[in-house]
Amino acid sequence: MTTTTRTETTGFRPVLLLTGGYAALSVLTLITIVLFHNDHTMVTDAVWVRATLVVASSLLTFAFARSAARGSKKGLLRLRIVAAVMLVAIVVIVALPGLFPLWLRIEQAVCGLLLLGVTVLVNGRRARAR
């Protein structure tokens, strides 16, 4: 069992904020989809599937960030993998025309920017030094 030191948590604060923002945005998007479920141009079957997967991955990403902030090497490795994989998936989603409505592609682009920040931070020199 690891103990959290203040310096570990404080040094990881930007990653926690980015992953928390990613999770919050993903949950808000799913709530929006539920509210507009009768608008079949805005909410397609593909939108439901994508949003559900993104919520699950964003919550896992945040959990891995919290684990890494507490000093877990496994948590950091998992965070690195999930953030990079989701970033690649988001780039594909945003780049492919017609697969998803424009509003979801914009939301995914914002999620991608948050994950880009996470990926840069957790693969930087400071994270590797920890």
CSV table of C-alpha atoms in Angstrom, one decimal:
chain,number,residue,atom,x,y,z
A,1,MET,CA,0.0,0.0,0.0
A,2,THR,CA,1.3,3.4,-0.9
A,3,THR,CA,0.9,6.6,1.0
A,4,THR,CA,0.3,9.9,-0.6
A,5,THR,CA,2.8,12.6,0.0
A,6,ARG,CA,1.7,16.2,-0.6
A,7,THR,CA,4.5,16.7,-3.2
A,8,GLU,CA,3.3,13.7,-5.3
A,9,THR,CA,-0.3,15.0,-5.3
A,10,THR,CA,0.7,18.6,-5.9
A,11,GLY,CA,3.1,17.8,-8.7
A,12,PHE,CA,0.4,15.8,-10.4
A,13,ARG,CA,-2.3,18.4,-10.1
A,14,PRO,CA,-2.4,19.5,-13.8
A,15,VAL,CA,-2.9,15.8,-14.8
A,16,LEU,CA,-5.7,15.4,-12.3
A,17,LEU,CA,-7.3,18.6,-13.5
A,18,LEU,CA,-7.1,17.6,-17.2
A,19,THR,CA,-8.4,14.0,-16.6
A,20,GLY,CA,-11.1,15.4,-14.3
A,21,GLY,CA,-12.1,17.8,-17.1
A,22,TYR,CA,-12.2,15.0,-19.6
A,23,ALA,CA,-14.4,12.9,-17.3
A,24,ALA,CA,-16.7,15.9,-16.5
A,25,LEU,CA,-17.1,16.8,-20.2
A,26,SER,CA,-17.8,13.2,-21.1
A,27,VAL,CA,-20.5,12.8,-18.5
A,28,LEU,CA,-22.1,16.1,-19.5
A,29,THR,CA,-22.1,14.9,-23.1
A,30,LEU,CA,-23.9,11.7,-22.2
A,31,ILE,CA,-26.4,13.7,-20.2
A,32,THR,CA,-27.0,15.9,-23.3
A,33,ILE,CA,-27.5,12.8,-25.4
A,34,VAL,CA,-30.1,11.5,-23.0
A,35,LEU,CA,-31.9,14.9,-23.0
A,36,PHE,CA,-31.9,15.0,-26.9
A,37,HIS,CA,-32.5,11.3,-27.5
A,38,ASN,CA,-35.6,12.0,-29.7
A,39,ASP,CA,-33.6,14.2,-32.2
A,40,HIS,CA,-32.3,11.5,-34.5
A,41,THR,CA,-30.1,13.8,-36.5
A,42,MET,CA,-28.3,14.9,-33.4
A,43,VAL,CA,-28.3,11.5,-31.6
A,44,THR,CA,-27.6,8.5,-33.7
A,45,ASP,CA,-26.8,4.9,-32.6
A,46,ALA,CA,-23.1,5.6,-33.2
A,47,VAL,CA,-23.3,8.7,-30.9
A,48,TRP,CA,-24.8,6.5,-28.1
A,49,VAL,CA,-22.1,3.9,-28.5
A,50,ARG,CA,-19.2,6.4,-28.7
A,51,ALA,CA,-20.4,8.5,-25.8
A,52,THR,CA,-20.9,5.5,-23.6
A,53,LEU,CA,-17.4,4.2,-24.4
A,54,VAL,CA,-15.9,7.7,-23.8
A,55,VAL,CA,-17.5,8.0,-20.4
A,56,ALA,CA,-16.2,4.6,-19.3
A,57,SER,CA,-12.7,5.4,-20.5
A,58,SER,CA,-12.7,8.9,-19.0
A,59,LEU,CA,-13.6,7.6,-15.6
A,60,LEU,CA,-10.9,5.0,-15.9
A,61,THR,CA,-8.4,7.6,-17.0
A,62,PHE,CA,-9.3,9.7,-14.0
A,63,ALA,CA,-8.9,6.7,-11.6
A,64,PHE,CA,-5.5,5.9,-13.1
A,65,ALA,CA,-4.4,9.5,-12.7
A,66,ARG,CA,-5.4,9.5,-9.0
A,67,SER,CA,-3.5,6.2,-8.6
A,68,ALA,CA,-0.5,7.6,-10.3
A,69,ALA,CA,-0.7,10.8,-8.2
A,70,ARG,CA,-0.4,8.6,-5.1
A,71,GLY,CA,2.8,7.2,-6.5
A,72,SER,CA,1.6,4.0,-8.2
A,73,LYS,CA,3.9,2.9,-11.1
A,74,LYS,CA,1.1,0.7,-12.4
A,75,GLY,CA,-1.3,3.6,-12.3
A,76,LEU,CA,1.1,5.8,-14.2
A,77,LEU,CA,1.6,3.0,-16.8
A,78,ARG,CA,-2.1,2.5,-17.2
A,79,LEU,CA,-2.6,6.2,-17.5
A,80,ARG,CA,0.0,6.5,-20.2
A,81,ILE,CA,-1.5,3.7,-22.2
A,82,VAL,CA,-5.2,4.7,-21.9
A,83,ALA,CA,-4.5,8.4,-22.6
A,84,ALA,CA,-2.5,7.6,-25.7
A,85,VAL,CA,-5.0,5.0,-27.1
A,86,MET,CA,-7.9,7.3,-26.5
A,87,LEU,CA,-6.1,10.3,-28.1
A,88,VAL,CA,-5.5,8.2,-31.2
A,89,ALA,CA,-9.1,7.1,-31.3
A,90,ILE,CA,-10.3,10.7,-30.9
A,91,VAL,CA,-8.0,11.9,-33.7
A,92,VAL,CA,-9.6,9.3,-36.0
A,93,ILE,CA,-13.1,10.3,-34.9
A,94,VAL,CA,-12.5,14.0,-35.6
A,95,ALA,CA,-10.8,13.4,-38.9
A,96,LEU,CA,-13.4,11.1,-40.5
A,97,PRO,CA,-16.1,13.1,-42.1
A,98,GLY,CA,-19.7,11.9,-41.8
A,99,LEU,CA,-19.2,9.3,-39.2
A,100,PHE,CA,-20.5,11.5,-36.3
A,101,PRO,CA,-22.4,14.8,-36.2
A,102,LEU,CA,-20.4,17.9,-36.1
A,103,TRP,CA,-21.3,18.7,-32.5
A,104,LEU,CA,-19.8,15.4,-31.3
A,105,ARG,CA,-16.7,15.8,-33.4
A,106,ILE,CA,-16.2,19.2,-31.7
A,107,GLU,CA,-16.7,17.8,-28.3
A,108,GLN,CA,-14.3,15.0,-29.1
A,109,ALA,CA,-11.7,17.5,-30.3
A,110,VAL,CA,-11.9,19.2,-26.9
A,111,CYS,CA,-11.5,15.9,-25.2
A,112,GLY,CA,-8.5,15.2,-27.5
A,113,LEU,CA,-6.9,18.5,-26.4
A,114,LEU,CA,-7.3,17.5,-22.8
A,115,LEU,CA,-5.8,14.1,-23.4
A,116,LEU,CA,-3.0,15.6,-25.4
A,117,GLY,CA,-2.1,17.6,-22.3
A,118,VAL,CA,-2.2,14.5,-20.2
A,119,THR,CA,-0.1,12.5,-22.6
A,120,VAL,CA,2.6,15.2,-22.8
A,121,LEU,CA,2.7,15.6,-19.0
A,122,VAL,CA,2.8,11.9,-18.1
A,123,ASN,CA,5.5,11.1,-20.7
A,124,GLY,CA,7.7,14.1,-19.9
A,125,ARG,CA,10.9,14.1,-17.9
A,126,ARG,CA,9.3,15.1,-14.6
A,127,ALA,CA,6.9,12.2,-14.7
A,128,ARG,CA,9.6,9.7,-15.6
A,129,ALA,CA,11.8,11.1,-12.8
A,130,ARG,CA,9.1,10.3,-10.3
